Coordinates of C-alpha atoms in Angstrom, one line a residue:
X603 CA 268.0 64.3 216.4
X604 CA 269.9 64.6 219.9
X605 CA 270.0 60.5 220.7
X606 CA 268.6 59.4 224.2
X607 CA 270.0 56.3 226.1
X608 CA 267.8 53.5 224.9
X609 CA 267.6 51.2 228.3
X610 CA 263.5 50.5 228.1
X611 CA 262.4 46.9 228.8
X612 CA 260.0 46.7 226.3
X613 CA 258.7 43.1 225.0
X614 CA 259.4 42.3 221.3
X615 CA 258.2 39.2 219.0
X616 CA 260.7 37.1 218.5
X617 CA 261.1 35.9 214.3
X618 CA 260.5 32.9 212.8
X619 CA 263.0 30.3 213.1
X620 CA 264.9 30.1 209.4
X621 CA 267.1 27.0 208.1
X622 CA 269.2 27.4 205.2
X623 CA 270.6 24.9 202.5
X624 CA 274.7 24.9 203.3
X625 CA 276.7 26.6 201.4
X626 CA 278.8 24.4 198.6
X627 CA 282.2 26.8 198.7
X628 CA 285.1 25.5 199.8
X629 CA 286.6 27.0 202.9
X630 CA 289.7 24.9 202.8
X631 CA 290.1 25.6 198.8
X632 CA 290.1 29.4 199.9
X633 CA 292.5 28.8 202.9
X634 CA 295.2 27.3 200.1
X635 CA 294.9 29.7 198.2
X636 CA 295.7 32.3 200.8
X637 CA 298.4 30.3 202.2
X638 CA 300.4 30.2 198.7
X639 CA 300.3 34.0 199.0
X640 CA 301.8 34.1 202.6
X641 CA 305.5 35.1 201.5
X642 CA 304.1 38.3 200.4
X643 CA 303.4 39.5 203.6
X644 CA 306.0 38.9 205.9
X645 CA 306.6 42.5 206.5
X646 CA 303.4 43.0 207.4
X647 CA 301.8 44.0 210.6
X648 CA 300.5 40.6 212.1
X649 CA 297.2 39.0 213.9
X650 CA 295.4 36.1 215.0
X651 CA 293.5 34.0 212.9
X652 CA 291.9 31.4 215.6
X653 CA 294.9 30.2 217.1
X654 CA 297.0 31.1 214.0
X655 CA 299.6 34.2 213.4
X656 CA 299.1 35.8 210.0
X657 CA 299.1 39.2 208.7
X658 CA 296.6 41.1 208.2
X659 CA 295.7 41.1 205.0
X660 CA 295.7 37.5 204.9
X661 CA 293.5 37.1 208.5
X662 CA 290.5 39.3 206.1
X663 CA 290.9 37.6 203.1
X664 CA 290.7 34.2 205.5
X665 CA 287.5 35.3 207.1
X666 CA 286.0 36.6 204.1
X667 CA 286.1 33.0 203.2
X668 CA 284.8 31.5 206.6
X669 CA 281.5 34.0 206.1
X670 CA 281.3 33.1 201.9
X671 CA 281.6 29.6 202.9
X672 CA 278.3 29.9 206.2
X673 CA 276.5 32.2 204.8
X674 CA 273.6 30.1 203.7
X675 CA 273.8 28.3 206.6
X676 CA 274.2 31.2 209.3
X677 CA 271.7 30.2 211.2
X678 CA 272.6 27.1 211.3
X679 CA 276.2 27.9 212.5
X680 CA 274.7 30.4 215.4
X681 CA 272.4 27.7 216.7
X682 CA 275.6 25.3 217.2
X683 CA 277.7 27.6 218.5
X684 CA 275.5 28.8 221.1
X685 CA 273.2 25.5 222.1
X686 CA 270.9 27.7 220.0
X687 CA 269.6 30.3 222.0
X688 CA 271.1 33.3 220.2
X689 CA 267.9 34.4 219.2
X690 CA 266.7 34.6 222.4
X691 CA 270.1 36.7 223.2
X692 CA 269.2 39.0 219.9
X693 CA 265.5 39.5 221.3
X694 CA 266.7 40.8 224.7
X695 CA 269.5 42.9 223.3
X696 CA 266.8 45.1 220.8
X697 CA 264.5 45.1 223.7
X698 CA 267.1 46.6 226.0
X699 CA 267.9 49.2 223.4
X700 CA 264.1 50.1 222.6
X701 CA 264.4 51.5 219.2
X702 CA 262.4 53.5 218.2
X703 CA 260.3 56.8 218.7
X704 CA 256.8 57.9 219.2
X705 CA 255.7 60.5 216.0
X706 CA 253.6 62.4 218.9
X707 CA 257.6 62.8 220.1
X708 CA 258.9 66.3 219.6
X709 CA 262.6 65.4 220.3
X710 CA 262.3 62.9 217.8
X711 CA 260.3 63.4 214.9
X712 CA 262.5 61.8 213.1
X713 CA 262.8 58.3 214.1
X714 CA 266.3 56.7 214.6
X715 CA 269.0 56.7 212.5
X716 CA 270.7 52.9 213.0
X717 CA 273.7 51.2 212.2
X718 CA 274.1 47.3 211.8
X719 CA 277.5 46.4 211.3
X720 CA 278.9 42.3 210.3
X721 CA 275.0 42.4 210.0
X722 CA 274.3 41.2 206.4
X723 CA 271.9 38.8 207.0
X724 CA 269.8 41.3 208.3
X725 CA 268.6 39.3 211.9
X726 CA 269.3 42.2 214.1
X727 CA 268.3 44.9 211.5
X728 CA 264.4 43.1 211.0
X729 CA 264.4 42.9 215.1
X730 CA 265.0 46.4 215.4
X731 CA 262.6 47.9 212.6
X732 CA 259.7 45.4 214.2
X733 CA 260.2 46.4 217.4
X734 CA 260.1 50.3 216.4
X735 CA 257.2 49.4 214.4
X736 CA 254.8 47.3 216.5
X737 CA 256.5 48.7 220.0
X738 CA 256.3 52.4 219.3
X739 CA 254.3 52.4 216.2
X740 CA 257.3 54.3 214.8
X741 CA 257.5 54.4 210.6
X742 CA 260.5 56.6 210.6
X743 CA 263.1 54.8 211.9
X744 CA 265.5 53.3 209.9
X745 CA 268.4 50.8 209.9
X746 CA 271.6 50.3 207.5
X747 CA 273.3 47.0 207.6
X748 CA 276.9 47.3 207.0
X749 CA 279.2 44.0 206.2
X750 CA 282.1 43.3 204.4
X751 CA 280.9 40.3 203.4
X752 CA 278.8 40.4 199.9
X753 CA 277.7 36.7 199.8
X754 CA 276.5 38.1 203.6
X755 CA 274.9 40.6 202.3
X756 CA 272.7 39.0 199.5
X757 CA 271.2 36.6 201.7
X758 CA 270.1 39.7 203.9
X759 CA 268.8 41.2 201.5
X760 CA 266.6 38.3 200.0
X761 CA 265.5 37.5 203.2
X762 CA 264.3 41.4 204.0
X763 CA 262.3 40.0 200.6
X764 CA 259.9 38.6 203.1
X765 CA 259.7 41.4 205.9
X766 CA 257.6 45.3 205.0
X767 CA 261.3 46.7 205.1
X768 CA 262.6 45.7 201.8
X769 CA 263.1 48.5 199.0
X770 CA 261.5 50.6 198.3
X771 CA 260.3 51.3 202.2
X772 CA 262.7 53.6 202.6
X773 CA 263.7 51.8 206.1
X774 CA 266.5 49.1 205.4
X775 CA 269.1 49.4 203.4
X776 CA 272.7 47.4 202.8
X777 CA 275.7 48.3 202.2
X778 CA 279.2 46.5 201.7
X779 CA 281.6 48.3 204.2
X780 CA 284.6 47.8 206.3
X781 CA 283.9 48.3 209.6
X782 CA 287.5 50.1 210.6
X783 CA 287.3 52.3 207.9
X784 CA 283.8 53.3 206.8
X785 CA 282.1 54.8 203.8
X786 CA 281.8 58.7 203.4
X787 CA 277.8 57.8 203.0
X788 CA 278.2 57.1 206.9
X789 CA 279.4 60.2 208.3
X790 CA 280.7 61.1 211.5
X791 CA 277.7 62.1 214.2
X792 CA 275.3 61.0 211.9
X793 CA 274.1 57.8 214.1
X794 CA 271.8 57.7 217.0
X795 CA 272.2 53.7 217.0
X796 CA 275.6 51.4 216.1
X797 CA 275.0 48.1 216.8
X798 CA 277.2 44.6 215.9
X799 CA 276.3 40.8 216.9
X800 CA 278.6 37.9 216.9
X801 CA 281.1 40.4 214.3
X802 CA 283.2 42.0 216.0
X803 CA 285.5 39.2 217.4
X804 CA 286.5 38.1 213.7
X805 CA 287.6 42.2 213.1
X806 CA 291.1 42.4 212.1
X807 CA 292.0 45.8 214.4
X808 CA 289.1 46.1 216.8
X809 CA 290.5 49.3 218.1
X810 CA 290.0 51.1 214.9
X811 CA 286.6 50.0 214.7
X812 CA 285.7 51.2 217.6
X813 CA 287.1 54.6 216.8
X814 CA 285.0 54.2 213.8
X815 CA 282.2 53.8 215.8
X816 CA 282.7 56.5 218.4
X817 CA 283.1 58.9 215.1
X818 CA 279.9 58.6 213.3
X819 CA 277.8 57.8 216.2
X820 CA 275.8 61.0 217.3
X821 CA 276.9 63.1 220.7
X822 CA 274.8 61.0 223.3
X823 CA 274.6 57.9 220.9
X824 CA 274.6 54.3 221.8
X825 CA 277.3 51.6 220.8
X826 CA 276.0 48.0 221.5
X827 CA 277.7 45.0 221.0
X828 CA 277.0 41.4 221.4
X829 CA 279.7 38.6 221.3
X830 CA 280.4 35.4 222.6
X831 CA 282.6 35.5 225.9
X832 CA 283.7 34.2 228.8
X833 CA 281.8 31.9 230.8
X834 CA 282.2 32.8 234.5
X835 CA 281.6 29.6 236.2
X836 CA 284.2 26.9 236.0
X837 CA 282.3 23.9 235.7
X838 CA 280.3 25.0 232.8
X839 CA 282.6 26.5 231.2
X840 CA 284.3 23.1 231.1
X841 CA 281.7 21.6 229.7
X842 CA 280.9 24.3 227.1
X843 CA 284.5 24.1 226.1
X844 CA 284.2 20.4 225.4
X845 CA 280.8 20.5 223.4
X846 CA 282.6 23.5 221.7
X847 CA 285.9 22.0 220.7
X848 CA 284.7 18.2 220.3
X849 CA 281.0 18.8 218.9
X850 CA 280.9 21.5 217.1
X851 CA 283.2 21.1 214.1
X852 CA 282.4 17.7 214.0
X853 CA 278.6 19.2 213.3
X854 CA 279.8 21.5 210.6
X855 CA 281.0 18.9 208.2
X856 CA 278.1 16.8 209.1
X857 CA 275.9 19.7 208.3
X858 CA 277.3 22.2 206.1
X859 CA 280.1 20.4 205.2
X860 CA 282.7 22.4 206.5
X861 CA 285.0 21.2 209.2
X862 CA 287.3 24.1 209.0
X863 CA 284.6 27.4 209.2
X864 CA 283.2 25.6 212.6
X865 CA 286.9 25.2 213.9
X866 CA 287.8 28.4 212.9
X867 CA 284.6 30.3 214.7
X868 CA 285.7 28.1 218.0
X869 CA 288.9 29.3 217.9
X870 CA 288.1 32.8 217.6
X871 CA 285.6 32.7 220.5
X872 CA 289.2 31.7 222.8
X873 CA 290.5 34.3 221.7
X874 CA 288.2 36.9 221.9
X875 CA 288.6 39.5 225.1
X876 CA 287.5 39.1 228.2
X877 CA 284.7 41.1 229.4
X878 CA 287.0 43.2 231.6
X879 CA 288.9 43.9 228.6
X880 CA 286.9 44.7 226.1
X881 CA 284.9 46.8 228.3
X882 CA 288.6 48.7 228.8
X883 CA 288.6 48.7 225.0
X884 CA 286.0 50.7 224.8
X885 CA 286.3 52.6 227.0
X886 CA 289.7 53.7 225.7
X887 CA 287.9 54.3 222.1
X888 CA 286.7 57.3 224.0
X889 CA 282.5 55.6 225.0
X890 CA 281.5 56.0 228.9
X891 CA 280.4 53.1 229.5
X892 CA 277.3 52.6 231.9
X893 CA 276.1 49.6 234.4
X894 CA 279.1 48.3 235.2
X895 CA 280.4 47.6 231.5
X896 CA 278.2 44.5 230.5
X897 CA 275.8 42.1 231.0
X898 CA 276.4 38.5 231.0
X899 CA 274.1 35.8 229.5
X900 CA 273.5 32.3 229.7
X901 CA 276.5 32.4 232.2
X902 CA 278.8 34.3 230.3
X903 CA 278.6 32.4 226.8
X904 CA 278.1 35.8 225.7
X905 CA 277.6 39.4 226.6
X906 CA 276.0 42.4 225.5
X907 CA 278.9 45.3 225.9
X908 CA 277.6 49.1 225.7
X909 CA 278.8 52.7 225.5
X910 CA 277.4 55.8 225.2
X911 CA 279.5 58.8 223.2
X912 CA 279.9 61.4 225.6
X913 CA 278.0 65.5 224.5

């Protein structure tokens, strides 16, 4: 199926809010550990961990932790780190990508072929098959959620548990993947859909992953990416960096905790691109990139980032 760009403004049922018991790991147990290990890799090419220099292998074993140690409380954690209206920000990103086909639809008998990567809890995958479903009364399309994450992972899939997507639909499946080097079960212009929510920014070598994406989506295929990023007025952004940096870690051990994770996902937000940037980074993965590059919500706490591989 030849992919068409997926820019319909359709509405789409939001679903139910979910609260999770925290998870008991301990982040800072893991962070030791990985810190005893550091003189191993001082050859190694090097990144950012938050505000932190370490190499490479060490910034994924770190975050590997950071997700084992929220994973139960995901949720949770988005709600704080965006005053919690990220699932308002995950409605209006499926709803701008219209998934989904007609089976009247020649073109696209089909259905969609979709992948959800740093998706393991599943939220963006359920949106997407629903709004298929109920929007386009379309059985065929189907999602995979990729993440690298297994503890990620196993609460998505017990939570598709509750949803008509679950095994053996045929419609949802997970696998555990890296996303800058991905399975030969994903292969290159196999995709009509890639899509990644509030993952990419913890990514060790965003670059390659983009690649990545650019090489199994589909000629004419979509890349769609939602992050947190830069808020554009001053004032607020003042005032989000303050709740951010005084609130929300202070939240996280009161509710999960976990100090540390919360600091760590603040952190990484700073660091992350701006939206001129990262719309030059994909750009330069090879994507053109339409409407201007982006579109800003809630002031610029985040941004939805598209591309579209070029026939």
């Amino acid at each position: 199926m030849a992919s068409k760009l997926p820019w319909r403004t359709l509405s789409h049922r939001s679903s139910p809010q979910t609260w999770a018991v925290p998870s008991s790991r301990c982040f800072s147990c893991s962070i030791r550990q990985a810190q005893q290990h550091r003189s191993n890799h001082q050859d190694e090419p090097t990144t950012h961990f938050g505000y932190q220099t370490v190499a490479e292998s060490v910034k994924e074993s770190r975050v590997g932790a950071v997700f084992s140690s929220v994973a139960s409380s995901y949720d949770t954690m988005n709600d704080l780190m965006s005053l919690g209206i990220h699932r308002l920000w995950k409605d209006h990103l499926v709803r701008s990508l219209d998934p989904g086909v007609r089976p009247s639809s020649s073109s696209s008998s089909d259905g969609w072929n979709i992948l959800d990567v740093a998706g393991g809890t599943g939220d963006i995958a359920f949106r997407m098959l629903d709004h298929a479903t109920s929007i386009h009364n379309d059985r065929l399309t189907r999602v995979t959620v990729a993440d690298i994450n297994p503890e990620m992972l196993s609460e998505g899939r017990k939570r598709s548990l509750q949803t008509p997507y679950a095994p053996p639909s045929g419609r949802l499946s997970f696998v555990e993947a890296n996303a800058e080097h991905l399975p030969p079960t994903i292969p290159e212009n196999s995709l009509d859909l890639y899509t990644v929510a509030f993952g990419i920014r913890n990514f060790t070598n965003k670059s390659l992953a983009l690649q990545e994406a650019y090489r199994v989506l589909k000629p004419g295929g979509v890349f769609a990416c939602l992050e947190f990023s830069k808020v554009n007025n001053p004032v607020f952004d003042a005032v989000y960096k303050r709740w951010s940096f005084g609130a929300i870690p202070l939240i996280g051990q009161l509710v999960a905790g976990d100090r540390d994770s919360y600091q760590y996902l603040v952190e990484s937000i700073d660091r992350f691109p701006s939206q001129t940037q990262f719309r030059d980074m994909i750009k330069e993965a090879g994507f053109v990139v339409p409407e201007g590059g982006w579109e800003d919500l809630t002031g610029g706490i985040a941004a939805i980032h598209k591309g579209i591989k070029p026939w």
